[in-house]
């Protein structure tokens, strides 16, 4: 009885087992029918956890105006392999060739080590083994062509979609601070520096979404995209790399020569305000110069004598002065208990205000103080009408508001007016100072400096930036014309006379200012810190570029002309020589008379030698030892010049050598100012010659 009962229990268990198995089969069948055609095995795979993550697009490039890359994105790829998906026959046949190819591309790992590594991973059923991290795109493409890998992801096991994009600056330190960067590490504060920071949203594009899968070693990309990312647009900046390299190298050379603390250069297109070059260099602890801070945009300091342009413009506009008014520039100017001095301790005597500007005399402080001391607010209001005191509103972050005190404020004192008139008690950035001079060159139109000209997607320009006019006219045409002549006079016969170019005229102003030491105080004599600057434009008559050079704390020299003016001159000469619009094509037909060099008056024998040597046609009315020369498009005329042995001759038009010879043979002495040919003599022609008398000749 007991055996029969035991058999029945066994039968029940078998029956129940078959019933459960039947239920499982039925349920699985229903699941297969409801979930599609996937097999039971693939259904297991689909249950591996997945997630959607952002895929960030390639960031747009930053180019110069001639499409030279300034910042570009370089992609690196992590290369992995799933060795379990490769067919056994293919694996056995091609694994040797694959590993030999990998070793050739990545020679730091031998083919044998690659093969052992891959075989071990396959044996352990590892589906994600690392072949190479941060391979270049060129290496990636070579890997894709190797045996096994050329079968693709599903049959060859190649996984190479893990991309890392890095930003690179091909020109190293050049433009580093102006190009800038963007940082957002997830904290509340983000960093927007330079062009990268200002135009981050345009460069960044829009992220897409891709699928990641979690396996034993963590979350890995599957290569499946939910939404494709939109790549960032390119920026075509206003920077001209040819001008930029000149500005950078000339500034670097001068800073090294002077052992200066720092310096900056800006070159701007006069008509549009587009910045063609900007360089900022600062000495680091190793004694070398790097782009550590954008002083051109972010550092405001007293401008020194370059501010005298604004002061005289204000006085002219308010009809307080005439440039031909004379002043006694005696070298020392007392205001209450403080004293201003000229760089020439003996002064310049009685001179015109125009001449005081050319010589950068601080007598201008007395001129402005006398003009506005009863109504200083009028002076401030006039400066503000020029745009001085307002920020320029450039797109790049970091521009401070200029410092311009006003009467009635706690910063205003009895010396504020005279000190401000020569560039103290007022602070501007180099870019703000340049923008004002650029307005003078641009016939009074103040434009905003800009750094980007176009936005490009693919090869299509989607946006172009137009010039932005901040003030259509900062002053009258009469004042502009007068001050433009003054700026040319500075270079022709003033403090900037060493900067003249043989090919074109430069207009500008020197500036030398005492600035605070590191302790925040102005040092005593021998311990003062200076800032040397030169700002202007070229060519003077048809301005194309404006430029400012500022050098802080030079150690060998302090003056704006010799420290910064030489950098300005070098940049102007190189830019001019490389500008095709200033030079005729070599195959252009020339008119001989128009191409003849400038011929100065002089001794007839010298003239004839030159004219015959150059095969220049000429017409001579009569023979005379000294002659005048008149050129026209059709011919050159030589006319006699009368020279008396008892009276002062007319020497205008002659070279310094000939003029001095003719004056000194009368027993008189000559003082020469300037270079070129004589344009003015202080003793009129026909006056009696007095032995020992002094005659001044002005040459241009």
XYZ file of C-alpha atoms in Angstrom:
700
model
C 0.000 0.000 0.000
C 2.819 2.252 0.862
C 4.586 1.554 -2.481
C 1.379 2.382 -4.399
C 1.086 5.712 -2.589
C 4.677 6.609 -3.330
C 4.212 5.914 -7.051
C 1.164 8.155 -7.155
C 3.123 11.033 -5.575
C 5.856 10.586 -8.163
C 3.284 10.661 -10.960
C 1.789 13.816 -9.531
C 5.196 15.492 -9.409
C 5.943 14.556 -13.038
C 2.556 15.822 -14.041
C 3.030 19.119 -12.190
C 6.506 19.488 -13.721
C 5.175 19.045 -17.247
C 2.328 21.453 -16.460
C 4.748 24.194 -15.275
C 6.956 23.665 -18.338
C 3.877 23.977 -20.520
C 2.906 27.243 -18.810
C 6.435 28.673 -19.363
C 6.381 27.742 -23.038
C 2.979 29.332 -23.487
C 4.030 32.533 -21.697
C 7.248 32.771 -23.723
C 5.350 32.181 -26.931
C 2.959 35.002 -26.069
C 5.925 37.287 -25.195
C 7.655 36.526 -28.495
C 4.488 37.225 -30.420
C 3.834 40.466 -28.531
C 7.468 41.796 -28.640
C 8.110 41.172 -32.319
C 10.530 38.962 -34.096
C 13.366 39.104 -31.586
C 14.591 35.793 -30.338
C 14.752 34.779 -26.781
C 18.493 35.466 -26.766
C 18.223 38.965 -28.178
C 15.414 39.722 -25.771
C 17.902 39.060 -22.989
C 20.295 41.609 -24.543
C 17.612 44.277 -24.823
C 17.187 44.188 -21.126
C 20.714 45.533 -20.575
C 20.220 49.010 -19.016
C 20.510 51.919 -21.412
C 20.245 55.687 -21.088
C 20.175 58.773 -23.274
C 23.033 61.223 -22.826
C 23.961 64.492 -24.540
C 26.360 64.411 -27.425
C 28.127 67.740 -27.760
C 28.853 68.944 -31.299
C 32.117 70.102 -32.725
C 32.728 73.696 -31.665
C 33.000 76.254 -34.458
C 36.367 77.539 -35.634
C 37.702 81.042 -35.084
C 39.415 82.424 -38.190
C 41.147 85.623 -39.154
C 39.672 87.815 -41.877
C 41.628 85.843 -44.513
C 40.317 82.521 -43.120
C 43.543 81.618 -41.350
C 42.623 79.394 -38.351
C 43.111 81.102 -34.996
C 41.296 78.480 -32.893
C 40.293 75.110 -34.211
C 38.779 71.928 -32.783
C 40.850 68.769 -32.911
C 39.120 65.422 -32.356
C 40.632 62.424 -30.608
C 38.960 59.006 -30.470
C 39.078 56.203 -27.905
C 39.252 52.917 -29.840
C 37.755 49.785 -28.250
C 36.846 46.282 -29.452
C 34.151 43.692 -28.761
C 36.105 40.504 -29.688
C 33.123 38.229 -28.912
C 31.187 39.171 -32.049
C 33.845 38.071 -34.529
C 33.192 34.801 -36.357
C 35.625 32.112 -35.198
C 36.938 31.328 -38.682
C 37.493 34.988 -39.458
C 39.131 35.496 -36.096
C 41.532 32.604 -36.512
C 42.424 33.655 -40.065
C 42.827 37.432 -39.617
C 43.849 38.056 -36.015
C 47.540 38.054 -36.952
C 47.100 40.625 -39.727
C 44.918 42.797 -37.492
C 47.493 42.893 -34.714
C 50.360 43.540 -37.128
C 48.421 46.508 -38.517
C 47.637 47.827 -35.045
C 51.290 47.653 -34.057
C 52.262 49.557 -37.197
C 49.804 52.344 -36.337
C 50.607 52.294 -32.604
C 54.241 51.143 -32.514
C 54.542 51.445 -28.728
C 52.696 48.078 -28.515
C 54.009 45.006 -30.331
C 51.833 42.826 -32.567
C 52.385 39.903 -30.213
C 51.145 41.885 -27.195
C 48.086 43.034 -29.163
C 47.260 39.467 -30.151
C 47.659 38.067 -26.632
C 45.527 40.886 -25.254
C 42.695 40.385 -27.758
C 42.731 36.587 -27.499
C 42.534 36.827 -23.710
C 39.592 39.210 -23.907
C 37.752 36.925 -26.317
C 38.377 33.904 -24.130
C 36.964 35.754 -21.120
C 33.935 36.909 -23.140
C 34.834 40.563 -22.549
C 32.789 42.756 -24.821
C 34.696 46.025 -24.344
C 38.480 45.982 -24.414
C 40.552 49.114 -24.984
C 42.795 49.203 -28.038
C 43.975 52.849 -27.879
C 42.933 56.016 -26.049
C 42.989 59.442 -27.772
C 43.911 58.261 -31.236
C 43.950 60.932 -33.920
C 41.332 60.990 -36.635
C 43.964 59.900 -39.148
C 44.903 56.907 -36.965
C 41.205 56.121 -36.545
C 40.672 55.933 -40.297
C 43.701 53.631 -40.710
C 42.346 51.353 -37.970
C 38.979 51.109 -39.754
C 40.711 49.630 -42.817
C 42.479 46.799 -40.947
C 41.346 43.144 -41.332
C 38.427 42.186 -39.027
C 37.822 45.851 -38.166
C 36.881 46.538 -41.789
C 33.824 44.319 -41.149
C 32.320 47.026 -38.963
C 30.972 47.113 -35.451
C 28.600 44.139 -35.543
C 30.914 41.658 -37.275
C 34.341 43.134 -36.650
C 33.791 44.406 -33.108
C 35.317 47.859 -33.736
C 33.971 50.554 -31.358
C 35.435 53.972 -32.188
C 32.647 56.457 -31.533
C 33.945 57.806 -28.193
C 35.162 61.250 -29.347
C 37.058 63.853 -27.327
C 37.248 67.352 -28.832
C 40.042 69.709 -27.745
C 40.511 73.402 -28.683
C 43.860 74.278 -30.215
C 45.491 77.642 -31.012
C 47.860 77.050 -33.963
C 49.702 80.331 -33.345
C 50.575 79.662 -29.710
C 50.896 82.763 -27.516
C 49.832 85.213 -30.248
C 46.361 86.676 -29.504
C 45.885 84.289 -26.580
C 43.993 86.692 -24.293
C 41.881 88.225 -27.046
C 40.872 84.811 -28.386
C 40.126 83.803 -24.797
C 38.129 80.826 -23.607
C 34.815 79.747 -22.080
C 34.556 77.776 -18.865
C 31.503 76.412 -17.108
C 32.245 73.609 -14.718
C 28.690 73.352 -13.563
C 29.124 75.966 -10.868
C 27.014 79.092 -10.785
C 29.887 81.273 -12.038
C 30.997 80.873 -15.613
C 34.075 82.428 -17.205
C 33.723 84.253 -20.510
C 37.100 85.482 -21.702
C 37.806 87.087 -25.055
C 36.135 86.125 -28.314
C 35.507 82.501 -27.230
C 33.617 83.737 -24.198
C 31.699 86.526 -25.917
C 30.434 84.328 -28.763
C 30.151 81.023 -26.872
C 26.546 80.301 -27.843
C 27.350 80.729 -31.553
C 30.507 78.619 -31.401
C 29.002 75.893 -29.204
C 26.111 74.805 -31.472
C 23.310 72.602 -30.061
C 23.910 69.229 -28.371
C 22.216 66.048 -29.592
C 21.348 62.827 -27.734
C 22.883 59.380 -28.001
C 22.385 56.028 -26.285
C 24.757 54.591 -23.714
C 24.663 51.001 -22.471
C 25.805 49.769 -19.085
C 28.077 46.792 -19.106
C 30.307 45.297 -16.486
C 32.954 48.039 -16.835
C 30.473 50.944 -16.770
C 28.422 53.059 -19.192
C 29.608 52.850 -22.786
C 28.389 54.537 -25.971
C 26.466 52.312 -28.371
C 26.803 54.600 -31.403
C 23.022 54.941 -31.680
C 21.784 58.541 -32.003
C 18.414 59.784 -30.718
C 18.964 63.311 -32.074
C 21.915 64.515 -34.124
C 23.823 67.508 -32.680
C 24.060 70.817 -34.592
C 27.667 71.848 -34.996
C 28.786 75.316 -33.910
C 29.163 78.146 -36.432
C 32.540 79.593 -37.407
C 33.562 83.144 -36.524
C 35.397 85.213 -39.141
C 37.163 87.748 -36.962
C 38.460 91.157 -38.014
C 42.019 90.139 -37.136
C 44.572 90.229 -39.954
C 47.287 87.730 -39.044
C 49.903 89.488 -41.171
C 49.401 92.707 -39.189
C 48.979 90.760 -35.963
C 52.318 88.988 -36.326
C 54.067 92.300 -37.005
C 52.434 93.945 -33.976
C 53.250 91.015 -31.717
C 56.890 90.687 -32.800
C 57.618 94.434 -32.674
C 56.055 94.785 -29.219
C 57.934 91.731 -27.954
C 61.232 93.049 -29.299
C 60.794 96.430 -27.622
C 59.658 94.978 -24.280
C 62.729 92.736 -24.212
C 64.941 95.665 -25.136
C 63.433 97.909 -22.476
C 62.973 95.252 -19.802
C 59.471 96.671 -19.409
C 56.759 95.309 -17.159
C 54.110 94.987 -19.852
C 52.847 96.478 -23.094
C 50.054 96.371 -25.585
C 49.382 97.277 -29.222
C 46.085 97.777 -31.042
C 45.707 98.368 -34.784
C 42.231 99.405 -35.979
C 40.604 100.063 -39.341
C 39.785 103.779 -39.317
C 36.506 103.695 -41.262
C 34.915 100.594 -39.769
C 36.414 100.224 -36.295
C 37.309 96.593 -36.962
C 40.380 95.664 -34.928
C 43.107 94.256 -37.183
C 45.592 93.381 -34.466
C 45.800 93.427 -30.686
C 48.739 92.200 -28.665
C 49.177 92.084 -24.882
C 52.460 90.974 -23.377
C 53.484 90.905 -19.730
C 56.698 89.792 -18.035
C 56.292 86.587 -16.041
C 58.415 85.343 -13.142
C 60.815 83.630 -15.555
C 61.597 86.953 -17.241
C 59.808 85.979 -20.456
C 56.768 87.731 -21.919
C 53.373 86.068 -22.267
C 49.784 87.045 -22.979
C 48.624 86.965 -19.365
C 46.006 89.734 -19.361
C 44.157 91.834 -21.933
C 45.560 95.232 -20.928
C 44.320 96.769 -24.193
C 40.703 96.312 -23.112
C 40.833 95.865 -19.350
C 43.524 98.119 -17.863
C 42.700 101.793 -17.410
C 45.482 104.184 -16.559
C 46.273 107.883 -16.843
C 46.867 108.577 -20.566
C 49.394 111.365 -20.014
C 50.105 113.804 -22.822
C 48.059 111.911 -25.399
C 45.062 113.512 -23.627
C 46.226 117.004 -24.671
C 44.481 116.425 -28.007
C 41.090 116.271 -26.275
C 41.897 119.305 -24.103
C 42.796 121.554 -27.018
C 39.841 120.271 -29.061
C 37.531 121.271 -26.219
C 39.049 124.736 -25.969
C 38.799 125.233 -29.744
C 35.192 124.067 -29.860
C 34.298 126.424 -27.015
C 36.229 129.199 -28.782
C 38.416 129.706 -25.741
C 41.694 129.764 -27.662
C 43.298 130.010 -31.065
C 46.193 127.743 -31.968
C 48.143 130.827 -33.031
C 47.831 132.424 -29.587
C 51.251 132.658 -27.978
C 52.137 131.496 -24.472
C 55.263 131.716 -22.366
C 56.451 128.128 -22.037
C 59.050 128.823 -19.351
C 59.272 125.195 -18.209
C 57.610 125.523 -14.773
C 53.898 125.993 -14.062
C 52.683 126.577 -10.519
C 49.171 125.623 -9.387
C 48.616 126.272 -5.683
C 51.459 124.461 -3.914
C 52.143 122.018 -6.722
C 54.311 122.506 -9.764
C 54.313 121.033 -13.262
C 57.476 121.052 -15.349
C 58.383 120.446 -18.963
C 60.741 117.686 -20.012
C 62.999 120.545 -21.136
C 63.819 122.225 -17.796
C 64.630 125.531 -19.551
C 61.287 125.667 -21.323
C 60.680 126.693 -24.917
C 60.258 130.455 -24.595
C 57.315 132.248 -26.130
C 55.642 129.908 -28.576
C 52.243 129.376 -30.125
C 49.779 126.915 -28.613
C 50.172 124.880 -31.802
C 53.906 124.667 -31.175
C 53.305 123.852 -27.497
C 51.212 120.872 -28.624
C 53.895 119.710 -31.054
C 56.508 119.913 -28.275
C 54.056 118.432 -25.725
C 54.721 121.323 -23.357
C 52.798 121.285 -20.085
C 52.082 124.963 -20.600
C 48.833 123.557 -22.010
C 47.752 122.986 -18.389
C 48.031 126.725 -17.820
C 46.162 127.431 -21.077
C 43.224 125.193 -20.112
C 43.195 126.364 -16.503
C 43.006 129.992 -17.606
C 40.256 129.167 -20.087
C 37.980 127.113 -17.794
C 38.872 127.839 -14.169
C 35.638 129.814 -13.678
C 33.490 127.177 -15.381
C 35.223 123.786 -15.150
C 31.951 121.927 -15.736
C 31.895 123.339 -19.277
C 35.241 121.652 -19.916
C 33.953 118.326 -18.557
C 30.739 118.585 -20.572
C 32.735 119.265 -23.737
C 34.933 116.223 -23.108
C 31.830 114.108 -22.627
C 30.454 115.371 -25.935
C 33.510 113.747 -27.558
C 32.482 110.400 -26.025
C 35.216 110.604 -23.376
C 33.894 109.222 -20.108
C 31.671 106.595 -21.724
C 32.455 102.926 -22.193
C 32.715 101.739 -25.767
C 30.486 98.727 -25.170
C 32.718 96.226 -26.944
C 31.462 92.650 -27.123
C 34.411 91.256 -25.183
C 34.016 91.344 -21.418
C 36.285 93.299 -19.095
C 36.029 96.884 -20.340
C 35.958 99.287 -17.350
C 34.203 102.632 -17.418
C 36.667 105.523 -17.876
C 37.430 107.725 -14.888
C 36.464 111.356 -15.468
C 35.931 113.380 -12.309
C 33.483 116.267 -12.206
C 33.421 119.518 -10.232
C 31.584 119.191 -6.943
C 32.594 115.590 -6.310
C 34.920 114.619 -3.483
C 37.629 113.695 -5.993
C 37.690 117.205 -7.498
C 40.265 119.718 -6.233
C 41.903 122.964 -7.275
C 44.471 121.155 -9.399
C 42.025 118.794 -11.079
C 41.455 121.016 -14.112
C 45.122 121.677 -15.054
C 46.151 118.118 -14.177
C 43.301 116.633 -16.183
C 44.156 118.758 -19.213
C 47.521 117.006 -19.573
C 46.218 113.508 -18.931
C 46.193 113.081 -15.143
C 43.151 112.668 -12.851
C 41.543 110.902 -15.796
C 41.859 107.225 -16.686
C 41.181 105.357 -19.913
C 42.007 101.990 -21.388
C 44.302 101.936 -24.427
C 41.314 100.909 -26.585
C 39.265 103.898 -25.354
C 42.135 106.291 -26.093
C 42.576 104.772 -29.547
C 38.843 105.031 -30.330
C 38.993 108.801 -29.712
C 42.019 109.271 -31.988
C 40.347 107.032 -34.556
C 37.368 109.411 -34.543
C 39.708 112.312 -35.327
C 41.169 110.325 -38.224
C 37.644 109.346 -39.329
C 36.609 113.002 -39.753
C 34.821 113.075 -36.440
C 32.834 109.824 -36.593
C 33.279 107.738 -33.437
C 32.806 104.026 -34.170
C 32.743 101.095 -31.787
C 35.762 98.785 -31.998
C 34.697 95.313 -33.131
C 36.494 91.989 -33.306
C 34.198 89.827 -35.487
C 33.114 90.516 -39.075
C 31.081 87.440 -40.083
C 29.403 84.277 -38.793
C 29.673 81.278 -41.110
C 27.879 77.930 -41.246
C 29.593 75.536 -43.563
C 30.688 77.710 -46.452
C 27.773 80.139 -46.150
C 27.969 83.502 -44.416
C 24.843 83.726 -42.249
C 25.534 87.086 -40.603
C 27.796 90.070 -41.268
C 28.541 92.764 -38.722
C 28.319 96.352 -39.907
C 30.240 99.311 -38.453
C 28.522 100.711 -35.362
C 28.534 104.510 -35.156
C 28.543 105.757 -31.554
C 28.691 109.469 -32.413
C 28.320 110.711 -35.995
C 30.352 113.888 -35.333
C 32.301 114.623 -32.182
C 33.214 118.206 -33.139
C 33.184 120.754 -35.955
C 35.060 120.261 -39.215
C 37.156 123.346 -38.477
C 38.396 121.966 -35.163
C 39.037 118.584 -36.734
C 41.113 120.069 -39.521
C 43.172 122.132 -37.083
C 43.905 119.210 -34.773
C 44.663 116.877 -37.685
C 47.317 119.368 -38.782
C 48.634 119.527 -35.222
C 48.972 115.741 -35.089
C 50.941 115.794 -38.325
C 53.080 118.591 -36.887
C 54.001 116.429 -33.890
C 55.649 113.915 -36.213
C 57.074 116.428 -38.688
C 58.735 118.819 -36.239
C 57.678 117.908 -32.704
C 58.309 115.169 -30.168
C 57.621 112.477 -32.771
C 59.991 113.788 -35.434
C 62.119 110.635 -35.249
C 59.170 108.590 -36.539
C 58.869 110.045 -40.000
C 58.529 107.700 -42.918
C 59.994 108.315 -46.354
C 56.905 106.818 -48.005
C 53.981 108.365 -46.156
C 53.102 110.812 -43.378
C 52.178 109.754 -39.854
C 49.913 111.746 -37.552
C 50.036 111.106 -33.829
C 50.880 112.164 -30.314
C 53.452 111.053 -27.791
C 52.594 110.465 -24.156
C 54.785 110.000 -21.111
C 53.041 109.618 -17.775
C 54.124 108.924 -14.215
C 52.067 106.045 -12.862
C 51.748 104.510 -9.444
C 54.314 102.013 -8.237
C 53.387 98.554 -7.031
C 52.754 100.012 -3.545
C 50.067 102.327 -4.939
C 52.146 105.480 -4.516
C 53.954 107.826 -6.885
C 57.676 107.433 -6.249
C 60.186 110.211 -5.717
C 62.700 111.204 -8.385
C 64.774 108.161 -9.257
C 62.056 105.813 -8.092
C 59.239 106.784 -10.406
C 57.434 104.397 -12.716
C 56.578 105.659 -16.195
C 54.185 104.704 -18.921
C 55.277 105.532 -22.483
C 52.702 105.673 -25.251
C 52.186 106.766 -28.829
C 48.813 106.922 -30.543
C 47.963 108.088 -34.036
C 47.088 107.001 -37.539
C 48.586 106.510 -40.988
C 48.842 107.605 -43.748
C 48.078 111.034 -42.316
C 46.233 112.416 -45.361
C 44.142 109.336 -46.165
C 44.053 107.390 -42.910
C 43.672 103.654 -43.247
C 44.723 102.425 -39.813
C 44.857 103.917 -36.345
C 47.239 102.433 -33.820
C 48.228 102.775 -30.167
C 51.314 101.423 -28.437
C 51.544 101.518 -24.636
C 54.593 100.299 -22.692
C 54.441 100.156 -18.886
C 57.517 100.603 -16.699
C 60.309 100.669 -19.300
C 63.716 100.479 -17.630
C 66.064 102.128 -20.141
C 64.061 105.049 -21.530
C 60.808 106.689 -20.532
C 59.620 108.814 -23.446
C 56.682 107.932 -25.639
C 58.501 108.682 -28.877
C 61.548 106.508 -28.286
C 59.858 103.655 -26.395
C 56.436 103.312 -28.031
C 56.782 105.514 -31.110
C 59.448 103.272 -32.597
C 57.094 100.288 -32.321
C 54.324 102.324 -33.958
C 56.649 103.373 -36.777
C 57.856 99.800 -37.407
C 54.285 98.502 -37.564
C 53.158 101.343 -39.846
C 56.046 100.853 -42.264
C 55.555 97.092 -42.522
C 51.782 97.371 -42.894
C 52.178 100.040 -45.553
C 54.754 98.040 -47.502
C 52.433 95.005 -47.493
C 49.301 96.943 -48.548
C 48.735 96.404 -52.245
C 46.375 99.361 -52.515
C 49.310 101.685 -51.908
C 51.527 100.207 -54.608
C 51.071 100.152 -58.352
C 51.350 96.914 -60.283
C 54.806 96.387 -61.715
C 53.359 95.930 -65.219
C 51.291 99.113 -65.039
C 52.199 101.577 -67.751
C 54.001 104.550 -66.304
C 54.101 108.150 -67.368
C 57.684 109.149 -67.157
C 57.201 112.740 -65.940
C 54.776 111.625 -63.208
C 57.128 108.939 -62.024
C 60.137 111.233 -61.831
C 61.434 111.639 -58.268
C 60.923 114.894 -56.385
C 63.566 117.347 -57.587
C 64.697 120.020 -55.183
C 66.097 123.391 -56.154
C 69.874 123.614 -56.088
C 73.129 124.084 -57.935
C 72.660 123.835 -61.717
C 75.622 121.491 -62.207
C 74.217 119.021 -59.682
C 70.767 119.231 -61.270
C 72.044 118.576 -64.782
C 74.031 115.540 -63.673
C 70.929 114.010 -62.079
C 68.549 114.806 -64.956
C 70.905 113.388 -67.569
C 71.674 110.291 -65.542
C 67.944 109.552 -65.233
C 67.262 110.519 -68.880
C 64.598 112.991 -67.761
C 63.578 115.589 -70.362
C 63.877 119.176 -69.160
C 63.701 122.762 -70.401
C 66.185 125.412 -69.180
C 65.320 129.070 -69.802
C 68.767 130.444 -68.935
C 71.924 129.274 -67.275
C 72.448 130.319 -63.662
C 74.612 128.854 -60.893
C 71.522 128.378 -58.679
C 68.181 127.333 -60.111
C 64.592 126.545 -59.307
C 62.962 123.381 -60.654
C 59.327 123.096 -61.632
C 57.890 119.750 -62.648
C 54.694 119.012 -64.516
C 53.213 115.981 -66.214
C 54.726 116.906 -69.568
C 58.152 118.339 -68.740
C 60.581 119.719 -66.144
C 61.457 123.425 -66.208
C 64.652 124.950 -64.815
C 64.528 128.672 -64.091
C 67.324 130.876 -62.693
C 67.431 131.798 -59.005
C 68.978 135.189 -58.169
C 71.572 135.049 -55.402
C 73.047 138.311 -54.091
C 76.374 138.568 -52.268
C 75.164 141.389 -49.996
C 71.608 140.528 -49.077
C 69.919 137.471 -47.585
C 68.865 135.147 -50.449
C 65.677 133.169 -50.670
C 66.638 129.600 -49.792
C 63.163 128.044 -49.726
C 63.072 124.902 -51.820
C 66.777 124.188 -51.322
C 68.274 121.320 -49.395
C 69.831 122.046 -46.010
C 73.331 121.627 -47.464
C 72.846 124.223 -50.211
C 70.929 126.648 -47.983
C 73.581 126.554 -45.243
C 76.320 127.127 -47.843
C 74.595 130.203 -49.241
C 73.843 131.719 -45.796
C 77.172 130.959 -44.156
C 79.183 132.405 -47.029
C 77.623 135.728 -46.013
C 79.177 135.314 -42.545
C 75.867 134.422 -40.880
C 75.021 131.425 -38.703
C 72.217 128.968 -39.338
C 69.958 127.019 -36.976
C 68.116 124.159 -38.693
C 64.893 122.513 -37.540
C 63.334 119.586 -39.321
C 64.454 117.700 -42.415
C 63.669 117.693 -46.130
C 63.759 120.963 -48.000
C 63.578 124.526 -46.663
C 59.980 125.735 -46.296
C 60.522 128.795 -44.131
C 63.370 131.195 -43.219
C 63.168 133.594 -40.254
C 64.994 136.468 -42.048
C 63.163 137.499 -45.236
C 64.944 137.369 -48.575
C 66.390 140.753 -49.579
C 67.234 141.798 -46.009
C 70.761 143.108 -45.502
C 73.220 140.364 -44.595
C 74.713 140.926 -41.112
C 77.869 138.990 -40.323
C 77.370 136.896 -37.159
C 73.606 137.072 -37.421
C 71.517 133.972 -36.615
C 68.948 132.711 -39.101
C 66.581 129.815 -38.461
C 65.568 127.507 -41.285
C 62.541 125.222 -41.043
C 62.667 122.145 -43.258
C 59.910 119.735 -44.216
